[in-house]
Structures are given as structure tokens and as C-alpha cells.
């Protein structure tokens, strides 16, 4: 059942959502289109379903997930279908040429799978330095084979299916094969991003696929077929992910990466063959009566979200309500979190990341004590987390805009929170003959190798995974029951998007649609960032009076969230993008 609009409001009125009344503050009503968002905003109403739900970045992908859930598939089955369809319909953001993190809840245990790309064995720290020893310009590094990491997504979804799938592997791949063979229509967002794109046309296969003979992006509504991808999926359906990591597809990937005329990479068949998905302990921490769980290193996502929440926990956020005071606390907490993130977090196989200390409630209390309620601290310094000593390093950060997040709950109460990426929009701008784009994830490494005389934690090294900000999150209630599934794309802004949405749902008792659509705000230890074109602009003066250096910037989140209530599942899909939340 899907009910839009009035019913969820009446559910809220009846106090059925998590036993707590939810409300919609005036400032959170749909706002005027923000000029930066490539496809603008579409006001969306909350979705309600009784059995299961999927919230994903494109209607065709969400529909594929819903079809699998309706057939009795698990959240993991649906995630496979959603991911493979996203590869077709939202190719700019994720696919089998990229990497992903999945958080899975099976009703009793929380498991995380790390399908992050890794650097080839030949990679060296100076990979992104020019001949002058200075960091390369971002797009000089991105476009071509140099930035391509060994993809992890297909092995990740295969493992998730083996662990938690109920339907046959071939069946969960079928919706994507169908769309690849029969075609799907180009969405306004894909068309809009192709129009803005500068580099993709230089790749002959991508040009032929996405653009017409005159070099114009194929129009919205054009039916696009991808027989090469259909063939790739059939091979994977028959032989599993091995068909990707060895044989013809692997050879195609290596040839594409190493054959780039200007900026070739060094990936080998051995790099592909030796790729493994890591199962890692979930990083969980308390917030009020809830338990927040997510992905540990090499992602900085959950650590940073937990650090922000740990500072906010010292305040009565519910009483504060959205506005300048809330932004003050959230952005000060963000500064502290990003200062630690820059120094401490990288691939745990290379760096001993003090996860326990960084998320320790006592440590976070001591960090909260650094916040002056009346004045911004400006730039935060990293702290000294307890328990674990570690060698130290310099910071580095980039802003990226690719990626996709899906939230899924099945009828047995299993949940998937998965953030999946090819890094920048359209990745390395390299299309394989096998019908998919390759990632540029290696530019998530620090380009510089040494700062303040110390090696940078997130520098490039052979077989290392670049630090991520992706924060697929699952929230449990005080009875250890599934309460919410949340995540977003957005590069390092993901951390602030997820923290904001959690405060919206958990403190302000907003339904997930309204929480996702709240203005994005926060700080990454630089300026205090308010979302241009939203009501938050009105908070600028009050923040400046507290010493904040305020910047209004585009904050094009893609938050997909589901909340479990006694009345059913309530879902929200960020109005800034074209996703939907639908269920049965
Ligand atoms: N590559 C980024 C990360 O892993 C995500 C990029 C994005 O969200 O646009 O943190």
C-alpha cells in the first residue's frame, strides 16, 4: 500500500509515528527551486507502506526494488536489483564500475560490508602530483585511467545476496537486464547533467551512448538501450561476480584504464582478481534513547556523524528547534568532527584509526565543552581521543558530487542502508566496452603526501582504499528494534546531511520527507555553510553576530530515509533530486 499526502498527516495526528507527535514547521514547507540544483526541486509528499519499502534515487530503480520485495525478496535481494538498475538510469552516480558500503540489519545483528575501491598494486603516494611536485588540478587527475580504483560494488552485492538473499541470483538481476535490453527513458536529471558535462564526450563509447550525432545530450524521454551492459549482466547472472573480476570483462576494464591516451592508469588483471570485499564491525553509538550504526573506516562517515551527535547530546536540541541556535551547535560540532576526521581517519589496513576513542561519549563530552554557546570557535583543532595512540598525519579534503543512497526495509524487518558511488559525476569519464562507466575514486585520496613534515594518513599507497565520507546509517530504538534507515550522496557534505536528517527525525520528530527537505547546514571546519536558496539564508545575520563566517552554498543532497512506525513504514526521498520512496 502506498498512501501519499493526507493519510500520513492523520497518522501523525493520531500519534502513531514512533509514539511521538511529529510536526511540520513552517520553514520546512517546500521551498522555491534552488538555482544550483541541476534538475531543480520537486516537492514530494511522504510515502507510507505497510509491508516493505525502498527509497532510491530514481523511480525506475525504486520500482525494480519494490517488484523484488513484492515477490518475497529480502532487503538484500532488492538492493541488488536497485543497484543494477541505478547503473543504467543514474549512471552518473553509481554502478558496477564503482564502490559502495552496505549496512545490513537482520533483526538481531548489524553487519557492514566494505566494497570500497582499492588502489592498484603499482600505486605510489605521488600519484596525483605533477612534474613540479605540486598537486595536479582536480580534473587533470580525474579524467582518464589514473583515478580509477579497482571496483567493489558487484562483489559487494553478490556477497550480500549470498548472505541474506531469498530469491535466486538470476531473478534479482532480471529487472536490470530487461531495462538494458528493452531500453529506459532518459530522466530530466540525467539529461541536465549531460548538458553541463565537459569531459564525457571525449570518450568515444560514452559519446555514442549519451549524445546524438551533433554532440547534444540525448533528449529527456529518449529510449536508451545498452546491449553491452545486458550481456555483462547475463555473464554475471551465469557465473557470478567472477565473470567481472576475471576473463573478458576484466580484460576490457584493464584495457580501458591503461589505454587512455593522455592519462593512463596502471590497473592490472591481478588487481581485479585479488579484490576482496571486507566485512567490518559496524560503528555504533548512542544518541538520546537511540543507537546509531554505520560504516567504520575507510569511511569517516559514521565516526563523524557520531561525533556531531555526541556534542549535540549535551544540548536540548528538541527545545532549540531549527534556526540559528541549532545551526550554531550543529556547525560547531561539525568543526570538531571534521578536525578529527582530517587527522585520524584513513584505510584501517594502513593506519590505526582510534575508532573507539573518537566515538567515546566521555571524549565527545570533552569536545562539547569546547563549544561556546555565544561565539563560534572559528577553526577547530583535532583532539586527543583516549584508548589508542596513533602516529599522526596531516589533513586533506575535497568536495565531490556523485553517488547514490538507497534505504530498504523488507517485510521481515531486515534493512539495507547502502551508499554507492563512482565518485565524481560520470566518474573517470571512461566507458568500457562492457557498457558501464568507471569510477575516479582514487581522487578521494589526499593529493599531497606530506603535511607539516608528517606523512598524510590518507595518502595514496598500493592496494589502499581511499577515505570516504559515505554514511549509510541504521538507527535502532531503545528496545534494539529497527527505527530508521538514512543516507545521502554529497561528498564530505554527506556527514552534515545525515546528521541534520537524524536531528530532524530523532529530536524534532519530523517525518523523513520533511527531515530530508530541511535546509542543509553545518561546517566542515571552514566556514559555516547554509544552503543557498532556502529559509536558512534568513539565519545568516544571527550567526554572524556569533562570529560565524557564513557562506551560502549549493547543498544538493539526495537523502533517502525510512522510519518504522507501529502504523507502517514512512519514507522520504529528497526533493532536491528525482528519487522516490515506494513500497507494498
Ligand atoms: N567519493 C565520495 C566518498 O566516498 C562520495 C562522493 C559523493 O557523494 O558525491 O566520500
Coordinates of C-alpha atoms and ligand atoms in Angstrom, one line a residue, residues 116 400-403 423 441 444 468-470 489-491 494, ligand 1:
X116 CA 35.3 0.4 -1.5
X400 CA 32.7 15.6 -4.6
X401 CA 29.3 15.4 -6.3
X402 CA 28.3 11.9 -7.5
X403 CA 27.0 8.9 -5.6
X423 CA 32.8 9.4 -7.1
X441 CA 37.5 7.0 -6.6
X444 CA 39.4 10.7 -2.7
X468 CA 35.2 8.2 2.2
X469 CA 32.6 10.3 3.8
X470 CA 29.7 8.0 2.9
X489 CA 25.3 11.3 -1.5
X490 CA 27.2 14.6 -1.4
X491 CA 31.0 14.0 -0.8
X494 CA 27.2 13.7 3.4
Ligands
LIG1 N1 33.5 9.6 -3.2 C1 32.8 10.2 -2.1 C2 33.1 9.5 -0.8 O1 33.2 8.3 -0.8 C3 31.4 10.3 -2.3 C4 31.1 11.2 -3.5 C5 29.7 11.8 -3.4 O2 28.9 11.6 -2.5 O3 29.4 12.6 -4.3 O4 33.1 10.1 0.2

